[in-house]
Amino acid sequence: MSSQKVAIITGAGRGIGAATAQLFASKGYAVCINYKSNLKSANKLAETIIAQGGKCITVQADVSCEDDVTRMFSTVDKELGALSILVNNAGILKKQSRLEDMTADRINSILVNNVTSYFLCCREAVKRMSTRHGGFGGVIVNVSSGASRSGSPNEYIDYAASKGAIDTLTKGLSLEVAAEGIRVNCVRPGLIHTDMHADGGEPERIERLKNIIPLKRGGQPVEVAEAIYWLASEKSSFSTGNYLDLAGGL
Ligand code: NAP
C-alpha cells in the first residue's frame, strides 16, 4: 500500500463535496467519493479526477445507514489504505416551512441524514485514526452551516437545529480525541451556489438574499473546499474544536 494520504468525503457527487474531492485529489490525496443516489455525477467527477492524474474511488453508501457506513470504511481500508482525513459533508434540506407545519417524518429524516450520519462516520474514523486504537492520528472536518447561528426561521428550523448538533459534535469530539492524535473542526458556510437551495424549494434563494450579505454575493463551492483543505492540512496544526465561518460577512 502506498504512503499517499487518504480522504473520505461524504456526499461528494455534487456541490461542496464534489469541489472538495476535486481539490484534495489535485493536492495528491487518494479520495473516496461517497454518493447516495447520483451515480452519474459521482462517476463523472471520478473520470475528471483520474484524467487530471488523481486517484479516487466512488463508493455508494447512504451515510445515515450504519451498515452502509461500515461497508464504506472497510472498502476504503482495502482499496486505498489507512485513512487520514474524514470530511463529513453529506446533508439534506426539505422544502421551506414553518415549524407548526413540520411532521415527525420530516424532522426525523433531517436528523438522521444530517446528524446520525456524521456521528457514524466519526465513529468509524476515530476507530481507525486514534492512537488509542493503534492508529496514526488524523483530521475530521465537519460541514455545519451558518444556519446553526441564524436558526433559519420561516425556512427550516429543523435543518438549522441539525447543524447546531454538528457544532456541538465538533466541540465534544475534538476534546474527546485531542490527546489521541485527532483534530476535529468544522466549517460553517453561508449561502453557497449549489443545487441544495432547489431542494429547499427556492432555486433562486441566493439571488433574493444576496443584498443582505456584506460581500454582496453568494459563495462558490470551491471557496468552502479551500477552507476545508486548510483545516485538514498541517497548516492548521494547532486548530481543534474550532468553527470557521464562510458566509461573506453575514
Ligand atoms: P448538495 O449539492 O445538495 O449536495 C449534498 C450531497 O449530499 C448530495 O450529493 C447528496 O448525494 C449527498 N447526501 C445527502 N444525504 C446523503 C446520505 N444520507 N448519504 C450519502 N450522501 C448523501 O448540497 P451542498 O450545498 O453541496 O451541501 C453540502 C453540505 O454543505 C451540506 O452538509 C449542507 O448542509 C452544507 N451547507 C450548504 C450550504 C449552501 O448554501 N449550499 C450552506 C451551509 C451549509 P446524492 O446526490 O447522491 O443523493
mmCIF file of C-alpha atoms and ligand atoms in Angstrom:
data_model
loop_
_atom_site.group_PDB
_atom_site.id
_atom_site.type_symbol
_atom_site.label_atom_id
_atom_site.label_comp_id
_atom_site.label_asym_id
_atom_site.label_seq_id
_atom_site.Cartn_x
_atom_site.Cartn_y
_atom_site.Cartn_z
ATOM 1 C CA MET A 1 0.000 0.000 0.000
ATOM 2 C CA SER A 2 1.373 3.481 -0.901
ATOM 3 C CA SER A 3 2.046 6.276 1.623
ATOM 4 C CA GLN A 4 -0.415 8.565 -0.180
ATOM 5 C CA LYS A 5 -2.798 10.273 2.265
ATOM 6 C CA VAL A 6 -6.376 9.035 2.120
ATOM 7 C CA ALA A 7 -9.511 11.165 2.473
ATOM 8 C CA ILE A 8 -13.186 10.199 2.617
ATOM 9 C CA ILE A 9 -15.574 12.951 1.520
ATOM 10 C CA THR A 10 -19.237 12.167 2.118
ATOM 11 C CA GLY A 11 -21.896 13.451 -0.270
ATOM 12 C CA ALA A 12 -19.201 14.219 -2.840
ATOM 13 C CA GLY A 13 -21.227 13.671 -6.003
ATOM 14 C CA ARG A 14 -22.065 17.329 -6.349
ATOM 15 C CA GLY A 15 -21.838 20.771 -4.737
ATOM 16 C CA ILE A 16 -19.371 21.477 -1.935
ATOM 17 C CA GLY A 17 -18.440 17.795 -1.598
ATOM 18 C CA ALA A 18 -17.527 17.496 -5.273
ATOM 19 C CA ALA A 19 -15.389 20.663 -5.138
ATOM 20 C CA THR A 20 -13.671 19.316 -2.021
ATOM 21 C CA ALA A 21 -12.974 15.912 -3.587
ATOM 22 C CA GLN A 22 -11.503 17.582 -6.648
ATOM 23 C CA LEU A 23 -9.301 19.875 -4.564
ATOM 24 C CA PHE A 24 -7.990 17.072 -2.329
ATOM 25 C CA ALA A 25 -7.253 14.893 -5.360
ATOM 26 C CA SER A 26 -5.384 17.771 -7.017
ATOM 27 C CA LYS A 27 -3.256 18.092 -3.845
ATOM 28 C CA GLY A 28 -2.256 14.427 -4.026
ATOM 29 C CA TYR A 29 -4.772 12.726 -1.745
ATOM 30 C CA ALA A 30 -6.347 9.404 -2.664
ATOM 31 C CA VAL A 31 -10.024 10.268 -2.372
ATOM 32 C CA CYS A 32 -13.157 8.281 -1.637
ATOM 33 C CA ILE A 33 -16.067 9.989 -3.397
ATOM 34 C CA ASN A 34 -19.137 8.920 -1.449
ATOM 35 C CA TYR A 35 -22.558 9.361 -3.018
ATOM 36 C CA LYS A 36 -26.052 8.205 -2.138
ATOM 37 C CA SER A 37 -28.103 8.217 -5.332
ATOM 38 C CA ASN A 38 -26.391 10.240 -8.028
ATOM 39 C CA LEU A 39 -24.137 7.597 -9.616
ATOM 40 C CA LYS A 40 -23.822 9.569 -12.849
ATOM 41 C CA SER A 41 -22.354 12.730 -11.323
ATOM 42 C CA ALA A 42 -20.090 10.743 -8.956
ATOM 43 C CA ASN A 43 -18.708 8.802 -11.940
ATOM 44 C CA LYS A 44 -18.237 11.999 -13.936
ATOM 45 C CA LEU A 45 -16.263 13.556 -11.089
ATOM 46 C CA ALA A 46 -14.132 10.410 -10.765
ATOM 47 C CA GLU A 47 -13.380 10.487 -14.503
ATOM 48 C CA THR A 48 -12.302 14.146 -14.235
ATOM 49 C CA ILE A 49 -10.029 13.431 -11.267
ATOM 50 C CA ILE A 50 -8.425 10.427 -12.965
ATOM 51 C CA ALA A 51 -7.968 12.384 -16.221
ATOM 52 C CA GLN A 52 -6.102 15.015 -14.183
ATOM 53 C CA GLY A 53 -3.778 12.333 -12.790
ATOM 54 C CA GLY A 54 -5.502 11.960 -9.413
ATOM 55 C CA LYS A 55 -6.506 8.820 -7.540
ATOM 56 C CA CYS A 56 -10.048 8.133 -6.362
ATOM 57 C CA ILE A 57 -12.751 5.553 -5.885
ATOM 58 C CA THR A 58 -16.515 6.043 -5.792
ATOM 59 C CA VAL A 59 -18.486 4.321 -3.038
ATOM 60 C CA GLN A 60 -22.259 4.271 -2.942
ATOM 61 C CA ALA A 61 -23.407 4.489 0.682
ATOM 62 C CA ASP A 62 -26.286 6.117 2.489
ATOM 63 C CA VAL A 63 -24.308 7.541 5.398
ATOM 64 C CA SER A 64 -27.388 7.632 7.609
ATOM 65 C CA CYS A 65 -27.392 3.804 7.463
ATOM 66 C CA GLU A 66 -24.971 2.057 9.833
ATOM 67 C CA ASP A 67 -24.285 -0.958 7.581
ATOM 68 C CA ASP A 68 -23.554 1.301 4.607
ATOM 69 C CA VAL A 69 -21.113 3.369 6.685
ATOM 70 C CA THR A 70 -19.160 0.340 7.944
ATOM 71 C CA ARG A 71 -19.072 -1.077 4.411
ATOM 72 C CA MET A 72 -17.765 2.228 3.018
ATOM 73 C CA PHE A 73 -14.952 2.479 5.582
ATOM 74 C CA SER A 74 -13.957 -1.187 5.031
ATOM 75 C CA THR A 75 -13.866 -0.590 1.274
ATOM 76 C CA VAL A 76 -11.549 2.377 1.805
ATOM 77 C CA ASP A 77 -9.312 0.288 4.126
ATOM 78 C CA LYS A 78 -8.965 -2.336 1.404
ATOM 79 C CA GLU A 79 -8.762 -0.184 -1.706
ATOM 80 C CA LEU A 80 -6.981 2.996 -0.559
ATOM 81 C CA GLY A 81 -5.269 2.216 2.762
ATOM 82 C CA ALA A 82 -5.049 3.994 6.117
ATOM 83 C CA LEU A 83 -7.494 6.861 6.478
ATOM 84 C CA SER A 84 -6.074 10.281 7.385
ATOM 85 C CA ILE A 85 -8.965 12.683 6.647
ATOM 86 C CA LEU A 86 -12.734 12.472 7.014
ATOM 87 C CA VAL A 87 -14.856 15.290 5.599
ATOM 88 C CA ASN A 88 -18.433 14.918 6.822
ATOM 89 C CA ASN A 89 -20.289 16.878 4.154
ATOM 90 C CA ALA A 90 -23.428 14.952 3.123
ATOM 91 C CA GLY A 91 -26.605 16.749 4.085
ATOM 92 C CA ILE A 92 -30.199 17.329 3.106
ATOM 93 C CA LEU A 93 -32.725 20.135 3.215
ATOM 94 C CA LYS A 94 -36.519 19.914 2.960
ATOM 95 C CA LYS A 95 -38.970 22.429 1.495
ATOM 96 C CA GLN A 96 -39.180 25.763 3.294
ATOM 97 C CA SER A 97 -41.768 25.530 6.068
ATOM 98 C CA ARG A 98 -42.770 26.986 9.414
ATOM 99 C CA LEU A 99 -42.287 24.700 12.406
ATOM 100 C CA GLU A 100 -46.020 24.253 13.011
ATOM 101 C CA ASP A 101 -46.313 22.503 9.626
ATOM 102 C CA MET A 102 -43.441 20.034 10.168
ATOM 103 C CA THR A 103 -44.216 16.313 10.526
ATOM 104 C CA ALA A 104 -42.251 13.882 12.679
ATOM 105 C CA ASP A 105 -41.209 12.050 9.486
ATOM 106 C CA ARG A 106 -39.676 15.194 8.078
ATOM 107 C CA ILE A 107 -37.866 16.119 11.297
ATOM 108 C CA ASN A 108 -36.538 12.586 11.775
ATOM 109 C CA SER A 109 -35.351 12.434 8.174
ATOM 110 C CA ILE A 110 -33.387 15.667 8.627
ATOM 111 C CA LEU A 111 -31.840 14.451 11.880
ATOM 112 C CA VAL A 112 -30.864 11.013 10.638
ATOM 113 C CA ASN A 113 -29.345 12.343 7.396
ATOM 114 C CA ASN A 114 -27.608 15.384 8.887
ATOM 115 C CA VAL A 115 -26.671 14.228 12.397
ATOM 116 C CA THR A 116 -26.695 10.422 12.814
ATOM 117 C CA SER A 117 -24.668 10.181 9.603
ATOM 118 C CA TYR A 118 -21.902 12.450 10.963
ATOM 119 C CA PHE A 119 -21.781 10.523 14.248
ATOM 120 C CA LEU A 120 -21.484 7.164 12.461
ATOM 121 C CA CYS A 121 -18.715 8.367 10.138
ATOM 122 C CA CYS A 122 -16.855 9.995 13.067
ATOM 123 C CA ARG A 123 -17.098 6.713 14.976
ATOM 124 C CA GLU A 124 -15.516 4.729 12.134
ATOM 125 C CA ALA A 125 -12.847 7.388 11.560
ATOM 126 C CA VAL A 126 -11.870 7.534 15.253
ATOM 127 C CA LYS A 127 -11.553 3.731 15.391
ATOM 128 C CA ARG A 128 -9.024 3.942 12.580
ATOM 129 C CA MET A 129 -7.180 7.188 13.409
ATOM 130 C CA SER A 130 -6.929 7.214 17.207
ATOM 131 C CA THR A 131 -3.569 6.338 18.746
ATOM 132 C CA ARG A 132 -5.708 4.653 21.435
ATOM 133 C CA HIS A 133 -6.626 2.058 18.819
ATOM 134 C CA GLY A 134 -3.142 1.828 17.277
ATOM 135 C CA GLY A 135 -3.797 4.482 14.603
ATOM 136 C CA PHE A 136 -1.509 7.311 13.466
ATOM 137 C CA GLY A 137 -3.894 10.219 14.071
ATOM 138 C CA GLY A 138 -5.893 12.181 11.536
ATOM 139 C CA VAL A 139 -8.257 15.060 10.924
ATOM 140 C CA ILE A 140 -12.038 15.316 10.803
ATOM 141 C CA VAL A 141 -13.728 18.315 9.203
ATOM 142 C CA ASN A 142 -17.487 18.631 9.659
ATOM 143 C CA VAL A 143 -19.556 20.766 7.306
ATOM 144 C CA SER A 144 -22.012 22.619 9.518
ATOM 145 C CA SER A 145 -23.810 25.789 8.426
ATOM 146 C CA GLY A 146 -24.352 29.425 9.284
ATOM 147 C CA ALA A 147 -27.896 28.182 9.931
ATOM 148 C CA SER A 148 -26.700 26.887 13.310
ATOM 149 C CA ARG A 149 -26.315 30.543 14.307
ATOM 150 C CA SER A 150 -29.296 32.072 12.466
ATOM 151 C CA GLY A 151 -31.812 29.305 13.322
ATOM 152 C CA SER A 152 -33.397 29.678 9.827
ATOM 153 C CA PRO A 153 -36.821 30.958 10.974
ATOM 154 C CA ASN A 154 -39.664 30.558 8.429
ATOM 155 C CA GLU A 155 -37.452 28.344 6.273
ATOM 156 C CA TYR A 156 -36.105 25.262 8.037
ATOM 157 C CA ILE A 157 -35.514 25.343 11.782
ATOM 158 C CA ASP A 158 -35.149 21.547 11.647
ATOM 159 C CA TYR A 159 -32.161 21.868 9.304
ATOM 160 C CA ALA A 160 -30.662 24.692 11.392
ATOM 161 C CA ALA A 161 -31.024 22.621 14.575
ATOM 162 C CA SER A 162 -29.336 19.651 12.883
ATOM 163 C CA LYS A 163 -26.371 21.925 12.157
ATOM 164 C CA GLY A 164 -26.379 23.151 15.771
ATOM 165 C CA ALA A 165 -25.915 19.494 16.702
ATOM 166 C CA ILE A 166 -22.892 19.339 14.374
ATOM 167 C CA ASP A 167 -21.303 22.320 16.128
ATOM 168 C CA THR A 168 -21.736 20.505 19.442
ATOM 169 C CA LEU A 169 -20.457 17.214 17.994
ATOM 170 C CA THR A 170 -17.374 19.073 16.746
ATOM 171 C CA LYS A 171 -16.684 20.592 20.165
ATOM 172 C CA GLY A 172 -17.265 17.417 22.164
ATOM 173 C CA LEU A 173 -15.379 15.056 19.871
ATOM 174 C CA SER A 174 -12.457 17.455 19.463
ATOM 175 C CA LEU A 175 -11.922 17.366 23.241
ATOM 176 C CA GLU A 176 -12.523 13.616 23.498
ATOM 177 C CA VAL A 177 -9.815 12.721 20.964
ATOM 178 C CA ALA A 178 -7.401 15.677 21.231
ATOM 179 C CA ALA A 179 -4.795 13.613 23.088
ATOM 180 C CA GLU A 180 -5.158 10.753 20.587
ATOM 181 C CA GLY A 181 -3.734 12.489 17.510
ATOM 182 C CA ILE A 182 -7.044 13.610 16.003
ATOM 183 C CA ARG A 183 -8.110 17.190 15.290
ATOM 184 C CA VAL A 184 -11.806 17.927 14.747
ATOM 185 C CA ASN A 185 -13.005 21.233 13.310
ATOM 186 C CA CYS A 186 -15.933 22.479 11.312
ATOM 187 C CA VAL A 187 -16.742 24.964 8.585
ATOM 188 C CA ARG A 188 -19.981 26.928 8.672
ATOM 189 C CA PRO A 189 -20.810 28.075 5.140
ATOM 190 C CA GLY A 190 -23.350 30.792 4.468
ATOM 191 C CA LEU A 191 -25.171 30.981 1.139
ATOM 192 C CA ILE A 192 -23.249 28.860 -1.363
ATOM 193 C CA HIS A 193 -24.214 28.319 -5.010
ATOM 194 C CA THR A 194 -25.302 24.651 -5.126
ATOM 195 C CA ASP A 195 -28.440 22.688 -6.016
ATOM 196 C CA MET A 196 -29.349 22.383 -2.336
ATOM 197 C CA HIS A 197 -31.468 25.565 -2.466
ATOM 198 C CA ALA A 198 -33.662 23.991 -5.153
ATOM 199 C CA ASP A 199 -34.247 21.086 -2.754
ATOM 200 C CA GLY A 200 -35.458 23.686 -0.257
ATOM 201 C CA GLY A 201 -37.992 24.840 -2.866
ATOM 202 C CA GLU A 202 -36.284 28.098 -3.908
ATOM 203 C CA PRO A 203 -33.545 27.681 -6.553
ATOM 204 C CA GLU A 204 -33.055 31.463 -6.710
ATOM 205 C CA ARG A 205 -32.764 31.898 -2.930
ATOM 206 C CA ILE A 206 -29.276 33.413 -3.094
ATOM 207 C CA GLU A 207 -30.452 35.991 -5.654
ATOM 208 C CA ARG A 208 -33.196 37.053 -3.203
ATOM 209 C CA LEU A 209 -30.833 37.272 -0.221
ATOM 210 C CA LYS A 210 -27.551 38.419 -1.712
ATOM 211 C CA ASN A 211 -28.047 42.052 -0.725
ATOM 212 C CA ILE A 212 -28.000 41.198 2.980
ATOM 213 C CA ILE A 213 -24.598 39.514 2.539
ATOM 214 C CA PRO A 214 -21.888 42.102 3.272
ATOM 215 C CA LEU A 215 -19.808 40.828 0.326
ATOM 216 C CA LYS A 216 -22.991 41.151 -1.827
ATOM 217 C CA ARG A 217 -22.745 37.694 -3.376
ATOM 218 C CA GLY A 218 -23.126 34.017 -2.621
ATOM 219 C CA GLY A 219 -20.061 31.832 -2.197
ATOM 220 C CA GLN A 220 -18.741 29.230 -4.602
ATOM 221 C CA PRO A 221 -18.281 25.577 -3.538
ATOM 222 C CA VAL A 222 -14.525 25.826 -4.120
ATOM 223 C CA GLU A 223 -14.297 28.682 -1.588
ATOM 224 C CA VAL A 224 -15.622 26.278 1.053
ATOM 225 C CA ALA A 225 -13.413 23.469 -0.237
ATOM 226 C CA GLU A 226 -10.304 25.632 0.233
ATOM 227 C CA ALA A 227 -11.198 26.220 3.904
ATOM 228 C CA ILE A 228 -11.857 22.508 4.432
ATOM 229 C CA TYR A 229 -8.497 21.755 2.842
ATOM 230 C CA TRP A 230 -6.731 24.211 5.153
ATOM 231 C CA LEU A 231 -8.376 22.674 8.228
ATOM 232 C CA ALA A 232 -7.356 19.199 7.016
ATOM 233 C CA SER A 233 -3.751 20.245 6.376
ATOM 234 C CA GLU A 234 -0.781 20.659 8.689
ATOM 235 C CA LYS A 235 -1.081 24.430 8.149
ATOM 236 C CA SER A 236 -3.851 24.385 10.761
ATOM 237 C CA SER A 237 -1.982 22.037 13.105
ATOM 238 C CA PHE A 238 -2.873 23.989 16.293
ATOM 239 C CA SER A 239 -6.575 24.252 15.481
ATOM 240 C CA THR A 240 -9.101 21.887 17.001
ATOM 241 C CA GLY A 241 -12.685 22.318 18.196
ATOM 242 C CA ASN A 242 -12.978 25.446 16.043
ATOM 243 C CA TYR A 243 -15.669 26.817 13.751
ATOM 244 C CA LEU A 244 -14.645 28.575 10.549
ATOM 245 C CA ASP A 245 -17.448 30.819 9.257
ATOM 246 C CA LEU A 246 -17.533 31.253 5.458
ATOM 247 C CA ALA A 247 -20.511 33.477 4.904
ATOM 248 C CA GLY A 248 -19.276 36.603 3.155
ATOM 249 C CA GLY A 249 -19.571 38.506 6.434
ATOM 250 C CA LEU A 250 -23.196 37.515 7.098
HETATM 251 P P1 NAP B 1 -25.952 19.436 -2.349
HETATM 252 O O1 NAP B 1 -25.482 19.982 -3.658
HETATM 253 O O2 NAP B 1 -27.390 19.159 -2.150
HETATM 254 O O3 NAP B 1 -25.091 18.142 -2.033
HETATM 255 C C1 NAP B 1 -25.371 17.339 -0.941
HETATM 256 C C2 NAP B 1 -24.867 15.957 -1.239
HETATM 257 O O4 NAP B 1 -25.116 15.157 -0.076
HETATM 258 C C3 NAP B 1 -25.569 15.287 -2.411
HETATM 259 O O5 NAP B 1 -24.580 14.935 -3.354
HETATM 260 C C4 NAP B 1 -26.219 14.043 -1.805
HETATM 261 O O6 NAP B 1 -25.977 12.854 -2.537
HETATM 262 C C5 NAP B 1 -25.446 13.876 -0.514
HETATM 263 N N1 NAP B 1 -26.227 13.186 0.504
HETATM 264 C C6 NAP B 1 -27.345 13.608 1.122
HETATM 265 N N2 NAP B 1 -27.738 12.694 2.028
HETATM 266 C C7 NAP B 1 -26.852 11.673 1.956
HETATM 267 C C8 NAP B 1 -26.711 10.433 2.615
HETATM 268 N N3 NAP B 1 -27.596 10.051 3.542
HETATM 269 N N4 NAP B 1 -25.685 9.626 2.285
HETATM 270 C C9 NAP B 1 -24.783 9.996 1.362
HETATM 271 N N5 NAP B 1 -24.855 11.161 0.688
HETATM 272 C C10 NAP B 1 -25.875 11.976 0.986
HETATM 273 O O7 NAP B 1 -25.574 20.398 -1.149
HETATM 274 P P2 NAP B 1 -24.313 21.307 -0.798
HETATM 275 O O8 NAP B 1 -24.800 22.686 -0.798
HETATM 276 O O9 NAP B 1 -23.114 20.928 -1.570
HETATM 277 O O10 NAP B 1 -24.153 20.870 0.727
HETATM 278 C C11 NAP B 1 -23.046 20.187 1.243
HETATM 279 C C12 NAP B 1 -23.011 20.448 2.749
HETATM 280 O O11 NAP B 1 -22.888 21.856 2.960
HETATM 281 C C13 NAP B 1 -24.292 20.020 3.468
HETATM 282 O O12 NAP B 1 -23.967 19.449 4.704
HETATM 283 C C14 NAP B 1 -25.020 21.337 3.661
HETATM 284 O O13 NAP B 1 -25.900 21.288 4.754
HETATM 285 C C15 NAP B 1 -23.874 22.288 3.869
HETATM 286 N N6 NAP B 1 -24.193 23.699 3.602
HETATM 287 C C16 NAP B 1 -24.565 24.131 2.377
HETATM 288 C C17 NAP B 1 -24.851 25.477 2.195
HETATM 289 C C18 NAP B 1 -25.271 26.063 0.878
HETATM 290 O O14 NAP B 1 -25.657 27.254 0.831
HETATM 291 N N7 NAP B 1 -25.237 25.315 -0.213
HETATM 292 C C19 NAP B 1 -24.744 26.364 3.275
HETATM 293 C C20 NAP B 1 -24.358 25.876 4.502
HETATM 294 C C21 NAP B 1 -24.066 24.536 4.665
HETATM 295 P P3 NAP B 1 -26.807 12.300 -3.792
HETATM 296 O O15 NAP B 1 -26.910 13.465 -4.753
HETATM 297 O O16 NAP B 1 -26.009 11.166 -4.316
HETATM 298 O O17 NAP B 1 -28.147 11.883 -3.272
#
